[in-house]
Amino acid sequence: LACLHARPAEQQELVDLKDLLSDVVRDSQFEAEAAGRMVTLVRSYDAMVHGSRSLLRSAFENVVRNALRHTPPGTSVDIVMEPSSGGERGAVIVRDRGPGAPPVALNRLFDPFYRVEDARDRESGGVGLGLAITRQAMLAHGGTATASNHPEGGLVVRLELSTATPTRTARHA
């Protein structure tokens, strides 16, 4: 995971977050439909971030795949993209319809190899690195990754990043 911290400057680019998220949703639909589930991009907006497109894609895919493993057939994983912190940051929020996680485990979900007992165990797939990679990718981009339980059920993962505008204009007094 340490390799995620140092990214060569040539791998940094201006990434269209809405476009990237749409690609992740489109690519995950095949896996979702095969399991009787859906992935829905509920809301998005135009936002750009400076960073590595491939690293950000991996972060989002890990969260969506994790959500698909834990949401029951016949339901959907919902994704919302919204501005936060006065528009200086963007949030990608992924909600599954699964059992959620015990409150004491929410802060540890992004630790390498950490697994919640029972519903989120090895038999459900993975080795416990996906969300750890996601957190490291967010940190490498100056962002955050947090998890909470939704009041109506399911786990909610919130990924926040600083947004950039392609050109900034200076204001003169």
mmCIF file of C-alpha atoms in Angstrom, residues 1-172:
data_model
loop_
_atom_site.group_PDB
_atom_site.id
_atom_site.type_symbol
_atom_site.label_atom_id
_atom_site.label_comp_id
_atom_site.label_asym_id
_atom_site.label_seq_id
_atom_site.Cartn_x
_atom_site.Cartn_y
_atom_site.Cartn_z
ATOM 1 C CA LEU A 1 0.000 0.000 0.000
ATOM 2 C CA ALA A 2 2.943 2.318 0.499
ATOM 3 C CA CYS A 3 3.371 2.505 -3.271
ATOM 4 C CA LEU A 4 0.178 4.536 -3.510
ATOM 5 C CA HIS A 5 1.690 7.517 -1.698
ATOM 6 C CA ALA A 6 4.312 8.436 -4.279
ATOM 7 C CA ARG A 7 2.896 9.016 -7.734
ATOM 8 C CA PRO A 8 5.124 10.436 -10.460
ATOM 9 C CA ALA A 9 4.104 13.880 -11.689
ATOM 10 C CA GLU A 10 3.487 12.568 -15.213
ATOM 11 C CA GLN A 11 0.686 10.365 -13.881
ATOM 12 C CA GLN A 12 -1.139 13.402 -12.510
ATOM 13 C CA GLU A 13 -3.782 14.778 -14.816
ATOM 14 C CA LEU A 14 -7.012 16.704 -14.741
ATOM 15 C CA VAL A 15 -9.663 14.013 -14.256
ATOM 16 C CA ASP A 16 -13.344 14.482 -15.072
ATOM 17 C CA LEU A 17 -14.851 12.911 -11.959
ATOM 18 C CA LYS A 18 -18.377 12.628 -13.394
ATOM 19 C CA ASP A 19 -17.051 10.863 -16.500
ATOM 20 C CA LEU A 20 -14.859 8.531 -14.444
ATOM 21 C CA LEU A 21 -17.723 7.616 -12.139
ATOM 22 C CA SER A 22 -20.029 6.990 -15.121
ATOM 23 C CA ASP A 23 -17.409 4.573 -16.531
ATOM 24 C CA VAL A 24 -17.190 2.716 -13.214
ATOM 25 C CA VAL A 25 -20.984 2.416 -13.020
ATOM 26 C CA ARG A 26 -21.247 1.219 -16.624
ATOM 27 C CA ASP A 27 -18.491 -1.374 -16.137
ATOM 28 C CA SER A 28 -19.923 -2.665 -12.863
ATOM 29 C CA GLN A 29 -23.436 -3.112 -14.327
ATOM 30 C CA PHE A 30 -22.471 -6.400 -15.993
ATOM 31 C CA GLU A 31 -21.297 -7.893 -12.683
ATOM 32 C CA ALA A 32 -24.314 -6.464 -10.881
ATOM 33 C CA GLU A 33 -26.897 -7.763 -13.354
ATOM 34 C CA ALA A 34 -25.343 -11.236 -13.330
ATOM 35 C CA ALA A 35 -25.970 -11.309 -9.565
ATOM 36 C CA GLY A 36 -29.523 -9.900 -9.810
ATOM 37 C CA ARG A 37 -28.510 -6.465 -8.537
ATOM 38 C CA MET A 38 -28.186 -2.977 -10.002
ATOM 39 C CA VAL A 39 -25.740 -0.101 -9.734
ATOM 40 C CA THR A 40 -27.428 3.283 -10.047
ATOM 41 C CA LEU A 41 -25.813 6.685 -10.425
ATOM 42 C CA VAL A 42 -28.558 8.628 -8.680
ATOM 43 C CA ARG A 43 -27.054 12.100 -9.001
ATOM 44 C CA SER A 44 -23.849 13.672 -10.332
ATOM 45 C CA TYR A 45 -22.444 17.029 -11.340
ATOM 46 C CA ASP A 46 -19.514 18.367 -13.343
ATOM 47 C CA ALA A 47 -16.296 18.281 -11.307
ATOM 48 C CA MET A 48 -12.616 17.979 -12.091
ATOM 49 C CA VAL A 49 -9.839 16.719 -9.795
ATOM 50 C CA HIS A 50 -6.066 16.678 -10.175
ATOM 51 C CA GLY A 51 -4.762 13.157 -9.816
ATOM 52 C CA SER A 52 -4.289 9.717 -11.242
ATOM 53 C CA ARG A 53 -7.305 8.532 -13.219
ATOM 54 C CA SER A 54 -6.327 4.876 -12.803
ATOM 55 C CA LEU A 55 -5.823 5.173 -9.039
ATOM 56 C CA LEU A 56 -9.131 6.995 -8.572
ATOM 57 C CA ARG A 57 -10.884 4.434 -10.774
ATOM 58 C CA SER A 58 -9.477 1.623 -8.655
ATOM 59 C CA ALA A 59 -10.681 3.350 -5.476
ATOM 60 C CA PHE A 60 -14.241 3.760 -6.771
ATOM 61 C CA GLU A 61 -14.358 0.238 -8.232
ATOM 62 C CA ASN A 62 -13.265 -1.257 -4.909
ATOM 63 C CA VAL A 63 -16.081 0.480 -3.056
ATOM 64 C CA VAL A 64 -18.710 -0.450 -5.663
ATOM 65 C CA ARG A 65 -17.571 -4.099 -5.797
ATOM 66 C CA ASN A 66 -17.624 -4.298 -2.013
ATOM 67 C CA ALA A 67 -21.134 -2.843 -1.982
ATOM 68 C CA LEU A 68 -22.298 -5.323 -4.642
ATOM 69 C CA ARG A 69 -21.047 -8.244 -2.552
ATOM 70 C CA HIS A 70 -23.137 -7.158 0.404
ATOM 71 C CA THR A 71 -26.342 -5.839 -1.124
ATOM 72 C CA PRO A 72 -29.083 -8.477 -1.533
ATOM 73 C CA PRO A 73 -30.359 -9.611 -4.942
ATOM 74 C CA GLY A 74 -33.216 -7.479 -6.226
ATOM 75 C CA THR A 75 -31.770 -4.279 -4.762
ATOM 76 C CA SER A 76 -29.333 -1.660 -5.969
ATOM 77 C CA VAL A 77 -26.129 0.000 -4.972
ATOM 78 C CA ASP A 78 -26.813 3.731 -5.167
ATOM 79 C CA ILE A 79 -24.120 6.262 -5.976
ATOM 80 C CA VAL A 80 -24.464 9.993 -5.421
ATOM 81 C CA MET A 81 -21.911 12.594 -6.420
ATOM 82 C CA GLU A 82 -22.330 15.991 -4.798
ATOM 83 C CA PRO A 83 -20.327 19.102 -3.987
ATOM 84 C CA SER A 84 -19.298 19.676 -0.385
ATOM 85 C CA SER A 85 -17.370 22.254 1.648
ATOM 86 C CA GLY A 86 -18.736 25.148 -0.377
ATOM 87 C CA GLY A 87 -17.915 23.483 -3.690
ATOM 88 C CA GLU A 88 -14.184 23.164 -2.996
ATOM 89 C CA ARG A 89 -14.550 19.427 -2.504
ATOM 90 C CA GLY A 90 -16.598 16.746 -4.154
ATOM 91 C CA ALA A 91 -18.131 13.737 -2.458
ATOM 92 C CA VAL A 92 -18.868 10.345 -3.965
ATOM 93 C CA ILE A 93 -21.297 8.467 -1.728
ATOM 94 C CA VAL A 94 -21.920 4.735 -2.259
ATOM 95 C CA ARG A 95 -24.740 2.992 -0.385
ATOM 96 C CA ASP A 96 -25.450 -0.716 -0.365
ATOM 97 C CA ARG A 97 -28.545 -2.439 1.021
ATOM 98 C CA GLY A 98 -26.680 -5.043 3.055
ATOM 99 C CA PRO A 99 -26.438 -5.518 6.817
ATOM 100 C CA GLY A 100 -24.113 -2.573 7.400
ATOM 101 C CA ALA A 101 -21.325 -2.911 9.955
ATOM 102 C CA PRO A 102 -21.219 -2.834 13.749
ATOM 103 C CA PRO A 103 -20.593 0.750 14.919
ATOM 104 C CA VAL A 104 -17.292 -0.274 16.549
ATOM 105 C CA ALA A 105 -16.036 -1.566 13.179
ATOM 106 C CA LEU A 106 -16.820 1.500 11.040
ATOM 107 C CA ASN A 107 -13.465 3.189 11.660
ATOM 108 C CA ARG A 108 -11.534 -0.020 10.950
ATOM 109 C CA LEU A 109 -13.154 -0.964 7.625
ATOM 110 C CA PHE A 110 -10.352 0.801 5.741
ATOM 111 C CA ASP A 111 -7.556 -0.998 7.632
ATOM 112 C CA PRO A 112 -5.625 -3.599 5.600
ATOM 113 C CA PHE A 113 -6.945 -7.153 6.082
ATOM 114 C CA TYR A 114 -9.654 -6.026 8.505
ATOM 115 C CA ARG A 115 -12.907 -7.954 8.205
ATOM 116 C CA VAL A 116 -16.165 -7.601 10.026
ATOM 117 C CA GLU A 117 -17.250 -10.973 11.359
ATOM 118 C CA ASP A 118 -20.303 -12.768 9.961
ATOM 119 C CA ALA A 119 -21.820 -10.857 7.020
ATOM 120 C CA ARG A 120 -18.575 -9.351 5.733
ATOM 121 C CA ASP A 121 -16.282 -12.365 5.944
ATOM 122 C CA ARG A 122 -13.849 -14.142 3.649
ATOM 123 C CA GLU A 123 -16.585 -16.354 2.204
ATOM 124 C CA SER A 124 -18.260 -13.270 0.744
ATOM 125 C CA GLY A 125 -15.163 -12.599 -1.340
ATOM 126 C CA GLY A 126 -11.963 -10.598 -1.142
ATOM 127 C CA VAL A 127 -9.091 -10.598 1.313
ATOM 128 C CA GLY A 128 -9.685 -7.278 3.042
ATOM 129 C CA LEU A 129 -7.543 -4.985 0.902
ATOM 130 C CA GLY A 130 -10.075 -3.219 -1.352
ATOM 131 C CA LEU A 131 -11.198 -0.574 1.120
ATOM 132 C CA ALA A 132 -7.636 -0.137 2.409
ATOM 133 C CA ILE A 133 -6.518 0.629 -1.146
ATOM 134 C CA THR A 134 -9.440 3.024 -1.478
ATOM 135 C CA ARG A 135 -8.413 4.942 1.635
ATOM 136 C CA GLN A 136 -4.791 5.131 0.478
ATOM 137 C CA ALA A 137 -5.914 6.397 -2.929
ATOM 138 C CA MET A 138 -8.040 9.082 -1.287
ATOM 139 C CA LEU A 139 -5.149 10.117 0.993
ATOM 140 C CA ALA A 140 -2.806 10.267 -2.013
ATOM 141 C CA HIS A 141 -5.262 12.748 -3.554
ATOM 142 C CA GLY A 142 -5.707 14.816 -0.388
ATOM 143 C CA GLY A 143 -9.080 13.248 0.253
ATOM 144 C CA THR A 144 -10.864 11.140 2.839
ATOM 145 C CA ALA A 145 -12.767 7.869 3.022
ATOM 146 C CA THR A 146 -15.342 7.269 5.753
ATOM 147 C CA ALA A 147 -18.076 4.726 6.418
ATOM 148 C CA SER A 148 -21.364 4.873 8.292
ATOM 149 C CA ASN A 149 -24.532 2.850 8.569
ATOM 150 C CA HIS A 150 -27.602 4.206 6.804
ATOM 151 C CA PRO A 151 -30.629 4.650 9.120
ATOM 152 C CA GLU A 152 -32.719 2.489 6.761
ATOM 153 C CA GLY A 153 -30.033 -0.199 6.459
ATOM 154 C CA GLY A 154 -26.884 -0.715 4.489
ATOM 155 C CA LEU A 155 -23.384 0.672 4.567
ATOM 156 C CA VAL A 156 -22.607 4.157 3.256
ATOM 157 C CA VAL A 157 -19.067 4.916 2.086
ATOM 158 C CA ARG A 158 -18.251 8.590 1.556
ATOM 159 C CA LEU A 159 -15.189 9.536 -0.508
ATOM 160 C CA GLU A 160 -14.237 13.220 -0.559
ATOM 161 C CA LEU A 161 -11.697 14.930 -2.809
ATOM 162 C CA SER A 162 -10.606 18.464 -3.492
ATOM 163 C CA THR A 163 -12.024 19.628 -6.795
ATOM 164 C CA ALA A 164 -10.232 21.774 -9.324
ATOM 165 C CA THR A 165 -11.394 24.071 -12.026
ATOM 166 C CA PRO A 166 -9.532 23.893 -15.337
ATOM 167 C CA THR A 167 -8.807 27.622 -15.242
ATOM 168 C CA ARG A 168 -9.069 30.068 -12.414
ATOM 169 C CA THR A 169 -9.578 33.730 -13.023
ATOM 170 C CA ALA A 170 -8.085 36.329 -10.759
ATOM 171 C CA ARG A 171 -10.324 38.994 -9.321
ATOM 172 C CA HIS A 172 -9.081 42.548 -9.321
#
